[in-house]
Amino acid sequence: MEPLYLRSASTSLVISFDSGEAEVIHWGADLGDSLPDLAILGAPVTHSAVDAAVPAGLLPQASSSWRGRPALRGHRIADGVPGYDFSVRLRVAEVTGGAVGNSAAIVQADADAGIRVSSALTLHDGGLLELRHTVTNTGTSPYQLDELATVLPVAPAAVELLDLTGRWCRERHPQRRPLQQGTWVRTGRHGRTGHDSSLLFAAGTAGFGNRHGKVWATHLAWSGNHEQFADSTADGRTMIGGSELLGPAEVILAPGGSHTTPALFAAYSDRGLDGISESFYAWFRNRPHHVLPAAATQAGLSQAGLSQAGLAGSGKPRPVVLNTWEAVYFDHNLTTLIDLADSAAELGVERFVLDDGWFRGRRDDHAGLGDWYVDETLWPAGLTPLIDAVTSRGMEFGLWVEPEMVNLDSDAVRAHPEWIVGPSVRSYKDGGRLPLEWRHQHVIDLVNPDAWRYIYDRVDALLRGNNISYLKWDQNRDLLEHGHAGRASVHEQTLAAYRLFDALRAAHPGVEIESCSSGGGRVDLGILERTDRIWASDCNDALERQTIQRWTGLVVPPELVGGHVGPTTSHTTARTHDLAFRAITALFGHFGMEWDVRQVQGTEREELKRFIGIYKEHRGLIHSGRMVRADLADDSLMLHGVVAAPNGSADGPANGSAGTPAHVAQGPTAALFALVSTRTSPAEQPGRIAIPGLAADAEYLVEAVFPAPGDADYARTFTQVQPPAWLASGATASGRFLAEVGLPMPALNPEHALLLKVTTA
């Protein structure tokens, strides 16, 4: 059988069938138009080992003498006795898809064990590989599935591993280690993705960075319990991948029954982590349901530019948001909120979101969850007066909800105590044991069809009865001891939540949904298939956000990542930052504010208003271009930004510093960069810093645009007697010069930033 060869965007995947099973021969750099006879890759057989070459299968299995993690774990239950067919011998039964193309399906089966696994592979246009398996029980008795993993091999050159971890208000921080023999496993038992979840597993060559080195990376698109891992065996091979972490007996397949894994998304780059981001961004932006349709985002133009190009209406710019949480918390008062709406509209806000506290019995976080009715004592005329006030001022109205949670102190639980998930068959009213509370709340059992229908009907009624354009959908606790009718049910709860999102989106296609999960606790491509943005963290501290947003943006493009300007002193860390640092940090995302903006007056208000104008002018670029992150020797500094995609392509060129002037995207701005100082530097001055990612032979003008002289915090931004020569009027140079020589940067005070605008000269 001829090998399967998928190619796209400088990436290729080769699968051989010579061993009888599907064996991944290569995943990485493009190998060109033709392949040699793969028999030349026959491996030696060593002493004290199985007397045959062991394939690195698409489904690694012990029946081929694979001694690492097997892909499939499970057993048959015959006449009530478990443990049969514990080791399957899957062999290729069918392959569909061209010998060279972008997608294929491979069926492997073991007729004796009564198991068939179908693998669907797609190598998307931007080079992102999507892989999922479906296992079917073709036997005559039940089969208990314990794990079905999706894995891929990485090249021997991959010697370092990068993953992410964190906690509430400190999500997605990197950690690195050498790849050594053994298995490195990151397990998520939160019932949701988790604040400590690794958004990406990346294996790479020694010292790989933002813009250099070879990297192989995977992401599991699942919002429930999961494992991600790197498995390095004694024979020198390494597999990376992930799987849903199933609870006891969560998936038992009846004869003829099937189970499909979450998708594993995998990207290869020979240009460091920025190349990985390009593959993920291209996939997001090419989706037909992406929040910014491809015709608009690929143009890389401002709203004015879209109109001139005849694309007006094909993509809605991401509106400036004001969320009320850190402005009023639970203190809901119509007069106060209308005053806040007046202040927001005057600043240029385009979406006003009413946060927690609007529904029955909700004066704090001890009560009310589950009772999704507008509180008549607070809102005797309903939400209509506030909604009318907001929309009459030219803003959309959004509303906070948390449909997956309940408080014990709620009418819903008083009427239906059996709707709370837990380890017991009986409800807590009948003596059953409840899980411990988390923020005074429990999880509603969406696996129960009556509970699911109640939540759907209540949210549907809110949307039908009110002019709501946006839901901030929160989920504020882990799903621990999570059970339905006494059995583990995280798997079914996750699928039920997905169905809830899907059904409400189908009924209300014009309503956008944000996924918030006590901040960044549910960030994955499973939830992002059903939502229009994520809340990266409950922390608005700009210093913390620099890291959180940088690593969230490794996978998720900025138009889908909420970034807000919080109060001068952070609600979560008590740090105090100037407006310029907070604003520049929030710019490279879906920009908004979480702040009582009525209190912003004088020169600071003018500065904020001007910055909102900067966001509106450049959001077309920020939400369509290539993300560029420089590799700097001084780790107290960061330089990151977005470069207009050449030739109207959303994912950019293969080499970010190559190209000619003809490749430069047309438009008012070619790039925006932020120079960020996170702490004091050991050096007296930053010296010359290269600006990468621009077309090499094009001429550019680099200007510092924010903060500017006259802004409220301009004088506090720098620690220098004299600025570098170019700062006052800009610098003109080629992209090649800027990438290789760079510019002497001003000396920034710690926890300050400078916004640079790059235009074609």
mmCIF file of C-alpha atoms in Angstrom, residues 21 23-24 50 52-72 87 151-154 183 229 231-240:
data_model
loop_
_atom_site.group_PDB
_atom_site.id
_atom_site.type_symbol
_atom_site.label_atom_id
_atom_site.label_comp_id
_atom_site.label_asym_id
_atom_site.label_seq_id
_atom_site.Cartn_x
_atom_site.Cartn_y
_atom_site.Cartn_z
ATOM 1 C CA GLU A 21 -0.499 -0.825 10.982
ATOM 2 C CA GLU A 23 3.017 4.093 11.260
ATOM 3 C CA VAL A 24 3.898 7.793 11.426
ATOM 4 C CA VAL A 50 11.672 -8.043 20.335
ATOM 5 C CA ALA A 52 11.355 -7.261 14.802
ATOM 6 C CA ALA A 53 11.347 -3.534 14.176
ATOM 7 C CA VAL A 54 8.744 -1.812 16.380
ATOM 8 C CA PRO A 55 6.656 0.824 14.577
ATOM 9 C CA ALA A 56 5.794 4.205 16.079
ATOM 10 C CA GLY A 57 2.153 3.742 15.265
ATOM 11 C CA LEU A 58 -0.594 6.276 14.890
ATOM 12 C CA LEU A 59 -2.098 4.103 17.642
ATOM 13 C CA PRO A 60 0.891 2.755 19.606
ATOM 14 C CA GLN A 61 0.052 -0.707 20.930
ATOM 15 C CA ALA A 62 1.626 -3.451 22.976
ATOM 16 C CA SER A 63 0.768 -6.043 20.318
ATOM 17 C CA SER A 64 3.511 -4.424 18.213
ATOM 18 C CA SER A 65 5.818 -4.460 21.265
ATOM 19 C CA TRP A 66 5.528 -0.730 21.864
ATOM 20 C CA ARG A 67 6.795 -0.238 25.423
ATOM 21 C CA GLY A 68 5.650 3.343 25.919
ATOM 22 C CA ARG A 69 2.125 4.588 26.634
ATOM 23 C CA PRO A 70 -0.428 2.694 24.527
ATOM 24 C CA ALA A 71 -3.018 4.751 22.687
ATOM 25 C CA LEU A 72 -5.939 2.454 23.494
ATOM 26 C CA SER A 87 -4.611 -6.031 24.309
ATOM 27 C CA VAL A 151 -0.231 11.037 19.757
ATOM 28 C CA LEU A 152 2.444 11.995 17.263
ATOM 29 C CA PRO A 153 6.207 11.375 17.149
ATOM 30 C CA VAL A 154 8.714 14.211 17.258
ATOM 31 C CA THR A 183 6.980 10.264 30.697
ATOM 32 C CA PHE A 229 2.126 14.164 27.901
ATOM 33 C CA ASP A 231 6.573 9.944 26.346
ATOM 34 C CA SER A 232 10.261 9.201 25.694
ATOM 35 C CA THR A 233 11.112 5.515 25.424
ATOM 36 C CA ALA A 234 14.440 3.760 25.925
ATOM 37 C CA ASP A 235 14.785 3.170 22.181
ATOM 38 C CA GLY A 236 15.213 6.924 21.667
ATOM 39 C CA ARG A 237 11.780 7.856 20.353
ATOM 40 C CA THR A 238 9.473 10.516 21.799
ATOM 41 C CA MET A 239 5.716 10.857 21.366
ATOM 42 C CA ILE A 240 3.698 13.882 22.414
#
